[in-house]
Short mmCIF file of C-alpha atoms in Angstrom, two decimals:
data_model
loop_
_atom_site.label_atom_id
_atom_site.label_comp_id
_atom_site.label_asym_id
_atom_site.label_seq_id
_atom_site.Cartn_x
_atom_site.Cartn_y
_atom_site.Cartn_z
CA MET A 1 -0.32 31.37 -8.66
CA GLU A 2 -1.92 28.39 -10.43
CA LYS A 3 -5.68 28.21 -10.09
CA ILE A 4 -7.01 25.12 -8.34
CA PRO A 5 -9.78 23.44 -10.37
CA ALA A 6 -13.22 23.39 -8.76
CA TRP A 7 -13.48 19.58 -8.78
CA GLN A 8 -10.32 19.31 -6.67
CA THR A 9 -11.72 21.73 -4.10
CA ALA A 10 -15.03 19.85 -4.08
CA THR A 11 -13.24 16.52 -3.59
CA LEU A 12 -11.21 17.74 -0.64
CA CYS A 13 -14.23 19.45 0.93
CA GLY A 14 -16.21 16.23 0.50
CA ILE A 15 -13.54 14.24 2.34
CA ILE A 16 -13.44 16.80 5.14
CA ALA A 17 -17.24 16.62 5.45
CA TRP A 18 -17.04 12.81 5.60
CA ILE A 19 -14.37 12.97 8.31
CA ILE A 20 -16.46 15.30 10.45
CA MET A 21 -19.67 13.30 9.99
CA SER A 22 -17.90 10.00 10.63
CA SER A 23 -16.34 11.35 13.79
CA ILE A 24 -19.59 12.80 15.13
CA LEU A 25 -21.82 9.84 14.21
CA ASP A 26 -19.18 7.16 14.91
CA PHE A 27 -19.81 5.29 11.68
CA THR A 28 -16.96 2.85 12.26
CA LYS A 29 -18.45 1.29 15.39
CA LYS A 30 -21.89 1.11 13.83
CA ILE A 31 -20.58 -0.71 10.75
CA ARG A 32 -18.45 -2.99 12.92
CA TYR A 33 -21.41 -3.83 15.13
CA PHE A 34 -23.32 -4.98 12.06
CA PHE A 35 -20.62 -6.95 10.20
CA GLN A 36 -18.17 -8.27 12.82
CA PRO A 37 -20.43 -10.98 14.36
CA PHE A 38 -21.42 -12.26 10.91
CA VAL A 39 -17.82 -12.52 9.70
CA THR A 40 -16.59 -14.01 12.99
CA ARG A 41 -19.18 -16.79 12.78
CA HIS A 42 -18.00 -17.68 9.27
CA VAL A 43 -14.36 -17.63 10.36
CA ILE A 44 -15.11 -20.05 13.20
CA SER A 45 -17.30 -22.31 11.07
CA GLY A 46 -14.58 -22.41 8.39
CA ILE A 47 -11.87 -23.79 10.70
CA PRO A 48 -12.70 -27.48 9.95
CA PHE A 49 -12.18 -26.79 6.23
CA ILE A 50 -8.79 -25.19 6.94
CA LEU A 51 -7.80 -28.22 9.00
CA GLN A 52 -8.80 -30.48 6.08
CA ILE A 53 -6.54 -28.46 3.76
CA GLN A 54 -3.68 -28.59 6.26
CA LYS A 55 -3.85 -32.38 6.43
CA PHE A 56 -1.87 -32.29 3.18
CA GLN A 57 0.99 -30.59 5.03
CA HIS A 58 4.35 -31.13 3.34
CA LYS A 59 7.67 -29.28 3.33
CA LEU A 60 7.41 -28.66 -0.42
CA LEU A 61 3.96 -27.13 -0.03
CA ASP A 62 5.20 -25.06 2.91
CA ALA A 63 8.02 -23.70 0.76
CA LEU A 64 5.78 -23.15 -2.29
CA PHE A 65 3.04 -21.20 -0.54
CA SER A 66 5.46 -19.28 1.70
CA GLY A 67 7.43 -18.27 -1.38
CA LEU A 68 4.31 -17.18 -3.22
CA SER A 69 3.21 -15.09 -0.24
CA CYS A 70 6.54 -13.26 -0.40
CA VAL A 71 6.33 -12.74 -4.16
CA VAL A 72 3.02 -10.88 -3.88
CA SER A 73 3.83 -9.02 -0.66
CA VAL A 74 4.20 -5.26 -0.28
CA PRO A 75 8.04 -5.46 0.02
CA PHE A 76 8.14 -7.32 -3.31
CA TYR A 77 6.11 -4.66 -5.08
CA THR A 78 8.23 -1.97 -3.46
CA ALA A 79 11.28 -3.56 -5.13
CA PHE A 80 9.54 -4.51 -8.39
CA LEU A 81 7.91 -1.19 -9.24
CA PRO A 82 11.17 0.82 -9.43
CA LEU A 83 12.53 -1.71 -11.94
CA LEU A 84 9.35 -1.28 -13.97
CA PHE A 85 9.92 2.49 -14.07
CA TRP A 86 13.53 2.05 -15.13
CA SER A 87 12.62 -0.48 -17.83
CA GLY A 88 10.85 2.27 -19.79
CA HIS A 89 7.28 1.23 -18.99
CA GLY A 90 6.53 4.37 -17.00
CA ARG A 91 2.81 4.43 -17.69
CA LEU A 92 2.36 0.86 -16.46
CA ALA A 93 4.54 1.53 -13.42
CA ARG A 94 2.59 4.68 -12.50
CA GLN A 95 -0.73 2.94 -12.78
CA MET A 96 0.35 -0.15 -10.84
CA THR A 97 1.79 2.04 -8.08
CA LEU A 98 -1.42 4.05 -7.72
CA LEU A 99 -3.55 0.91 -8.01
CA MET A 100 -1.44 -0.75 -5.30
CA ALA A 101 -1.88 2.29 -3.04
CA PHE A 102 -5.63 2.29 -3.71
CA CYS A 103 -5.94 -1.45 -2.97
CA ASP A 104 -3.85 -1.08 0.16
CA TYR A 105 -5.99 1.77 1.46
CA ILE A 106 -9.36 0.16 0.70
CA GLY A 107 -8.32 -3.28 1.94
CA ASN A 108 -6.79 -2.03 5.19
CA CYS A 109 -9.73 0.28 5.86
CA ILE A 110 -12.12 -2.66 5.59
CA LYS A 111 -9.87 -4.79 7.79
CA ASP A 112 -9.86 -2.21 10.56
CA VAL A 113 -13.52 -1.25 10.22
CA VAL A 114 -14.78 -4.84 10.49
CA SER A 115 -11.97 -5.94 12.87
CA ALA A 116 -12.70 -9.61 12.19
CA PRO A 117 -10.29 -12.21 13.63
CA ARG A 118 -8.05 -14.56 11.71
CA PRO A 119 -8.52 -18.33 12.18
CA SER A 120 -7.59 -19.37 15.73
CA CYS A 121 -4.09 -20.78 16.16
CA PRO A 122 -4.31 -23.48 17.50
CA PRO A 123 -6.11 -25.53 16.27
CA VAL A 124 -5.09 -24.05 12.92
CA ARG A 125 -1.40 -24.21 12.11
CA ARG A 126 -0.15 -20.75 11.13
CA LEU A 127 3.10 -20.67 9.16
CA THR A 128 4.90 -17.30 9.06
CA ALA A 129 8.19 -17.83 7.29
CA THR A 130 9.26 -14.17 7.17
CA LYS A 131 9.14 -11.11 9.39
CA ASP A 132 6.73 -9.53 6.93
CA GLU A 133 4.34 -12.47 7.35
CA GLU A 134 4.62 -12.19 11.14
CA GLU A 135 3.53 -8.56 10.89
CA ASN A 136 0.72 -9.50 8.49
CA ALA A 137 -0.55 -11.99 11.06
CA GLN A 138 -1.06 -9.09 13.50
CA GLU A 139 -3.61 -7.50 11.16
CA TYR A 140 -7.28 -8.41 11.04
CA GLY A 141 -8.35 -11.05 8.55
CA LEU A 142 -11.08 -9.80 6.23
CA PRO A 143 -10.36 -9.26 3.39
CA SER A 144 -7.28 -11.20 2.31
CA SER A 145 -4.92 -8.46 1.10
CA HIS A 146 -2.75 -10.95 -0.81
CA THR A 147 -5.78 -12.20 -2.76
CA LEU A 148 -7.11 -8.67 -3.38
CA ASN A 149 -3.75 -7.32 -4.55
CA THR A 150 -3.03 -10.33 -6.75
CA VAL A 151 -6.40 -10.08 -8.51
CA CYS A 152 -5.96 -6.35 -9.15
CA LEU A 153 -2.32 -6.24 -10.17
CA SER A 154 -2.17 -9.46 -12.19
CA GLY A 155 -5.44 -8.51 -13.89
CA TYR A 156 -4.23 -5.01 -14.70
CA LEU A 157 -0.86 -6.30 -15.94
CA LEU A 158 -2.64 -8.80 -18.19
CA CYS A 159 -4.89 -6.10 -19.63
CA TYR A 160 -1.87 -3.87 -20.24
CA VAL A 161 0.06 -6.61 -22.04
CA LEU A 162 -2.91 -7.56 -24.20
CA SER A 163 -3.58 -3.94 -25.17
CA TYR A 164 0.09 -3.03 -25.66
CA ASN A 165 0.96 -6.08 -27.75
CA VAL A 166 -1.73 -6.15 -30.43
CA SER A 167 -0.34 -9.42 -31.81
CA THR A 168 -1.24 -11.20 -28.56
CA ASP A 169 -4.59 -12.73 -29.37
CA GLY A 170 -6.18 -16.16 -29.55
CA PRO A 171 -3.92 -18.75 -27.87
CA GLY A 172 -1.61 -16.08 -26.44
CA ALA A 173 -4.48 -14.32 -24.67
CA LEU A 174 -5.80 -17.62 -23.33
CA VAL A 175 -2.38 -18.49 -21.93
CA GLY A 176 -2.18 -15.11 -20.24
CA ILE A 177 -5.63 -15.43 -18.71
CA ALA A 178 -4.94 -19.00 -17.57
CA THR A 179 -1.65 -17.92 -15.98
CA ALA A 180 -3.31 -15.05 -14.11
CA CYS A 181 -6.08 -17.35 -12.88
CA LEU A 182 -3.53 -19.96 -11.77
CA ILE A 183 -1.55 -17.37 -9.79
CA VAL A 184 -4.69 -16.02 -8.11
CA GLY A 185 -5.87 -19.54 -7.30
CA LEU A 186 -2.53 -20.57 -5.80
CA ILE A 187 -2.32 -17.40 -3.72
CA ALA A 188 -5.87 -17.87 -2.40
CA LEU A 189 -5.25 -21.53 -1.59
CA GLY A 190 -1.91 -20.66 -0.01
CA ARG A 191 -3.45 -18.15 2.38
CA ILE A 192 -5.76 -20.90 3.67
CA TYR A 193 -3.04 -23.56 3.73
CA LEU A 194 -0.71 -21.28 5.73
CA GLY A 195 -3.47 -20.63 8.27
CA MET A 196 -3.41 -16.90 7.57
CA HIS A 197 -6.99 -16.56 6.33
CA SER A 198 -10.36 -18.26 6.40
CA VAL A 199 -12.45 -18.99 3.31
CA ILE A 200 -14.61 -15.89 3.76
CA ASP A 201 -11.50 -13.68 3.89
CA VAL A 202 -10.31 -15.06 0.57
CA ILE A 203 -13.73 -14.85 -1.09
CA VAL A 204 -14.22 -11.23 -0.04
CA GLY A 205 -10.67 -10.39 -1.15
CA PHE A 206 -11.33 -11.97 -4.56
CA VAL A 207 -14.70 -10.24 -5.10
CA LEU A 208 -13.39 -6.90 -3.85
CA GLY A 209 -10.35 -7.24 -6.10
CA LEU A 210 -12.54 -7.81 -9.16
CA GLY A 211 -14.63 -4.77 -8.25
CA ILE A 212 -11.59 -2.52 -7.78
CA LEU A 213 -10.02 -3.83 -11.00
CA ALA A 214 -13.19 -3.12 -12.99
CA PHE A 215 -13.37 0.38 -11.51
CA TRP A 216 -9.69 1.09 -12.22
CA LEU A 217 -9.91 -0.07 -15.83
CA ASN A 218 -12.61 2.57 -16.33
CA VAL A 219 -10.69 5.45 -14.76
CA HIS A 220 -6.99 4.66 -15.25
CA GLU A 221 -6.61 6.74 -18.42
CA HIS A 222 -8.19 9.77 -16.75
CA VAL A 223 -5.99 9.28 -13.67
CA ASP A 224 -2.83 9.03 -15.78
CA SER A 225 -3.78 12.08 -17.81
CA PHE A 226 -4.31 14.04 -14.60
CA VAL A 227 -1.00 12.88 -13.08
CA THR A 228 1.05 13.72 -16.16
CA SER A 229 -0.61 16.93 -17.39
CA GLY A 230 -3.20 18.10 -14.85
CA GLN A 231 -3.39 21.35 -12.92
CA SER A 232 -2.20 21.71 -9.31
CA VAL A 233 -1.46 17.98 -9.19
CA THR A 234 1.21 18.00 -6.49
CA THR A 235 -0.70 20.46 -4.30
CA PHE A 236 -3.91 18.49 -4.62
CA TRP A 237 -2.24 15.16 -3.90
CA ALA A 238 -0.42 16.55 -0.87
CA ALA A 239 -3.74 17.72 0.57
CA LEU A 240 -5.40 14.43 -0.35
CA SER A 241 -2.63 12.40 1.32
CA PHE A 242 -2.95 14.50 4.47
CA LEU A 243 -6.72 14.09 4.64
CA LEU A 244 -6.55 10.34 4.03
CA CYS A 245 -4.57 10.06 7.26
CA PHE A 246 -7.54 11.62 9.05
CA ALA A 247 -10.13 9.57 7.18
CA TYR A 248 -8.59 6.21 8.06
CA PRO A 249 -10.82 4.29 10.53
CA THR A 250 -9.80 3.23 14.04
CA PRO A 251 -9.70 -0.55 14.58
CA GLU A 252 -11.01 -2.31 17.66
CA PHE A 253 -7.43 -3.08 18.72
CA PRO A 254 -4.08 -1.83 17.35
CA THR A 255 -2.80 -3.30 14.06
CA PRO A 256 0.07 -2.54 11.64
CA SER A 257 -2.42 -1.74 8.86
CA TYR A 258 -2.23 2.02 9.38
CA ASP A 259 1.57 1.89 9.10
CA TYR A 260 1.28 0.10 5.74
CA HIS A 261 -1.20 2.68 4.50
CA THR A 262 1.03 5.55 5.58
CA ALA A 263 3.99 4.05 3.74
CA PHE A 264 2.13 3.52 0.46
CA ASN A 265 0.43 6.90 0.83
CA GLY A 266 3.92 8.39 0.89
CA VAL A 267 4.99 6.27 -2.09
CA ALA A 268 2.03 7.48 -4.17
CA PHE A 269 2.74 11.12 -3.32
CA GLY A 270 6.46 10.78 -4.08
CA ILE A 271 5.78 9.15 -7.45
CA ILE A 272 3.24 11.79 -8.46
CA ALA A 273 5.40 14.71 -7.33
CA GLY A 274 8.43 13.31 -9.16
CA VAL A 275 6.59 12.46 -12.38
CA GLN A 276 5.06 15.95 -12.46
CA GLN A 277 8.55 17.44 -12.51
CA THR A 278 10.21 15.06 -14.96
CA TYR A 279 7.50 13.57 -17.18
CA HIS A 280 8.71 15.17 -20.40
CA GLN A 281 12.31 14.21 -19.60
CA PHE A 282 12.13 10.61 -18.40
CA HIS A 283 8.59 9.22 -18.38
CA HIS A 284 6.89 10.06 -21.68
CA GLU A 285 5.74 7.34 -24.06
CA ASP A 286 8.78 7.56 -26.34
CA VAL A 287 11.46 6.73 -23.76
CA ALA A 288 13.78 3.81 -24.38
CA ARG A 289 12.34 0.46 -23.31
CA ILE A 290 14.09 -2.68 -22.23
CA PHE A 291 15.01 -5.33 -24.81
CA THR A 292 15.36 -2.69 -27.52
CA PRO A 293 18.57 -1.30 -29.04
CA GLU A 294 18.02 1.91 -27.08
CA LEU A 295 17.98 0.04 -23.73
CA THR A 296 19.94 -3.20 -23.86
CA THR A 297 20.03 -5.78 -21.11
CA PRO A 298 23.55 -4.78 -19.93
CA ALA A 299 22.40 -1.14 -19.71
CA PHE A 300 19.37 -2.16 -17.67
CA ILE A 301 21.57 -4.19 -15.31
CA GLY A 302 23.74 -1.09 -14.96
CA ARG A 303 20.61 0.87 -14.04
CA MET A 304 19.84 -1.67 -11.33
CA PHE A 305 23.33 -1.42 -9.84
CA VAL A 306 23.10 2.38 -9.78
CA GLY A 307 19.42 2.78 -8.91
CA ILE A 308 18.80 0.32 -6.08
CA PRO A 309 21.62 1.54 -3.77
CA THR A 310 20.61 5.14 -4.55
CA ILE A 311 16.97 4.75 -3.55
CA LEU A 312 17.95 2.86 -0.40
CA LEU A 313 20.33 5.69 0.51
CA VAL A 314 17.62 8.28 -0.14
CA LYS A 315 15.19 6.28 2.00
CA TYR A 316 17.70 6.25 4.86
CA CYS A 317 18.49 9.96 4.45
CA SER A 318 14.81 10.91 4.20
CA LYS A 319 14.07 9.07 7.41
CA ALA A 320 17.04 10.64 9.20
CA LEU A 321 16.10 14.14 7.97
CA ALA A 322 12.46 13.69 8.99
CA LYS A 323 13.49 12.39 12.43
CA TRP A 324 15.51 15.55 12.95
CA THR A 325 13.29 18.21 11.36
CA LEU A 326 9.76 17.11 12.31
CA PRO A 327 10.32 17.14 16.10
CA VAL A 328 12.05 20.53 15.86
CA ALA A 329 9.32 22.01 13.66
CA LEU A 330 6.48 20.74 15.82
CA THR A 331 8.15 21.80 19.04
CA THR A 332 8.65 25.26 17.55
CA MET A 333 4.93 25.34 16.76
CA GLY A 334 4.20 24.57 20.41
CA LEU A 335 2.73 21.10 19.80
CA PRO A 336 3.44 18.33 22.33
CA ILE A 337 5.12 15.39 20.58
CA ARG A 338 6.02 11.78 21.19
CA SER A 339 7.42 8.86 19.22
CA THR A 340 6.54 5.19 19.54
CA SER A 341 9.58 3.77 17.75
CA TYR A 342 11.63 6.13 15.58
CA VAL A 343 12.91 8.70 18.11
CA PRO A 344 14.00 6.97 21.35
CA THR A 345 14.29 10.22 23.29
CA LEU A 346 10.58 10.87 22.69
CA ASN A 347 9.41 7.41 23.77
CA THR A 348 7.20 7.16 26.81
CA SER A 349 8.59 5.35 29.81
CA PRO A 350 7.49 1.77 30.54
CA THR A 351 5.30 2.97 33.41
CA ASP A 352 3.41 5.14 30.97
CA LYS A 353 2.62 2.23 28.68
CA LYS A 354 -0.73 1.34 30.12
CA SER A 355 -1.72 -0.82 27.19
CA ASP A 356 -0.71 -2.00 23.76
CA THR A 357 -2.69 0.83 22.22
CA LYS A 358 0.33 3.08 22.32
CA LYS A 359 0.79 2.88 18.57
CA GLN A 360 -2.82 3.47 17.64
CA PRO A 361 -4.50 6.89 17.44
CA SER A 362 -7.82 7.09 19.24
CA GLY A 363 -10.20 8.38 16.57
CA PHE A 364 -10.71 9.85 13.11
CA LEU A 365 -9.62 13.35 14.02
CA HIS A 366 -6.72 12.12 16.16
CA ARG A 367 -5.44 9.55 13.69
CA PHE A 368 -2.71 11.74 12.25
CA PHE A 369 -1.95 14.09 15.11
CA PHE A 370 -2.50 12.37 18.41
CA SER A 371 -1.77 9.08 20.08
CA ALA A 372 -4.23 7.08 22.14
CA ASN A 373 -2.56 7.69 25.48
CA ASP A 374 -2.27 11.45 25.54
CA ASP A 375 -2.78 14.55 23.47
CA CYS A 376 0.62 14.40 21.81
CA PHE A 377 1.61 14.42 18.17
CA ASP A 378 3.01 11.00 17.24
CA VAL A 379 5.78 11.99 14.85
CA ASP A 380 6.24 8.43 13.57
CA THR A 381 3.38 8.86 11.11
CA GLY A 382 4.97 11.93 9.54
CA ILE A 383 8.44 10.34 9.55
CA ARG A 384 7.15 7.22 7.82
CA PHE A 385 5.30 9.26 5.20
CA PHE A 386 8.30 11.42 4.31
CA GLN A 387 10.63 8.43 4.34
CA TYR A 388 8.66 6.60 1.65
CA ALA A 389 7.82 9.77 -0.25
CA GLY A 390 11.54 10.45 -0.53
CA LEU A 391 12.22 6.91 -1.72
CA ALA A 392 9.50 7.14 -4.39
CA TRP A 393 10.61 10.58 -5.56
CA SER A 394 14.15 9.29 -6.06
CA VAL A 395 12.82 6.41 -8.21
CA VAL A 396 11.26 8.76 -10.79
CA ASP A 397 13.38 11.91 -10.48
CA LEU A 398 16.83 11.55 -8.91
CA VAL A 399 17.75 8.12 -10.26
CA PRO A 400 16.66 8.79 -13.89
CA SER A 401 18.77 11.96 -13.73
CA LEU A 402 21.76 9.81 -12.75
CA PHE A 403 21.00 7.44 -15.62
CA SER A 404 21.02 10.39 -18.01
CA ARG A 405 24.39 11.61 -16.73
CA LEU A 406 25.90 8.12 -16.86
CA ASN A 407 24.44 7.38 -20.32
CA LEU A 408 22.58 4.36 -19.04
#
């Protein structure tokens, strides 16, 4: 049996200690009590500025900013990152996936801890052009996740390109920096124009993004070395993913933020578990990269036609398998279970739905296991985690194996 390094044990024990202390001392409510009134005042005082921005309302601006919000959304990255893996830039794809998961967790934790409102609608006009935007509007406002994610991922991508392509200096570097700044600026302005965020949300998202980016640029090489060649990586990450479900804070009212975290938590675990198994086969630094004779454009298009349907099928099968096995396993263990959306037979009846809190666990220690209404295991969290873990695993393990067999 492989020995677990001491630092991994210390990390997990530290998280457990934090969970216990946070639950006993109720840190979330104390932090919220301090920050929520301050942020709310700034959101309210910033409404006149939003209305000034929205005076320039035009169909072209509606389309531009709505399109940009989709381009930097979580569904976009979920589709973009697999293509990055399959293009031969495995190291960049791994780091952007883990950075995205880290940003998602930190940003959503802050949203639900502070529980600050979005700008009131009306008087602000809120434009939600997609179902994803409608769900985003149900989250709390501070910080702006779109701004935070754009700062981190565009900044990291720029640093990667500049370091990978040593000939990119002088004017080329300036163009890259200007492009990244333009994208961040348009995203930030768009969140205000669409009525999704106030100025303070965007500012905090920008500052927090810079802080996370600076931190990640200092640790990304150590993280990648651990993921590709560390000890007990899969075991450690499985335990870490499990504990992060406990450590997630409880918002003042239910939001979809925890669902987003669970999904990307599963994605991170699936990527790491898959890379650990197949790094020396498909993800080392000498693999064929796109726009080279070893991986031509037609071959990459062939990878897309094979890979995308495969990962969607695996996602569907993972969800179906989890919906069948988790309830059976938990029932066998004697745990009471329920489902808020995935398993209709386990849904509570309408008379039992006393409030909209049915989807939100009631505290730190109940976040993963129990719902707010009763002491039942809400299997949707586990189903969602395994669904996205299966999808991510297929991106880095199953699909590259198919490419190898099909000579793509």
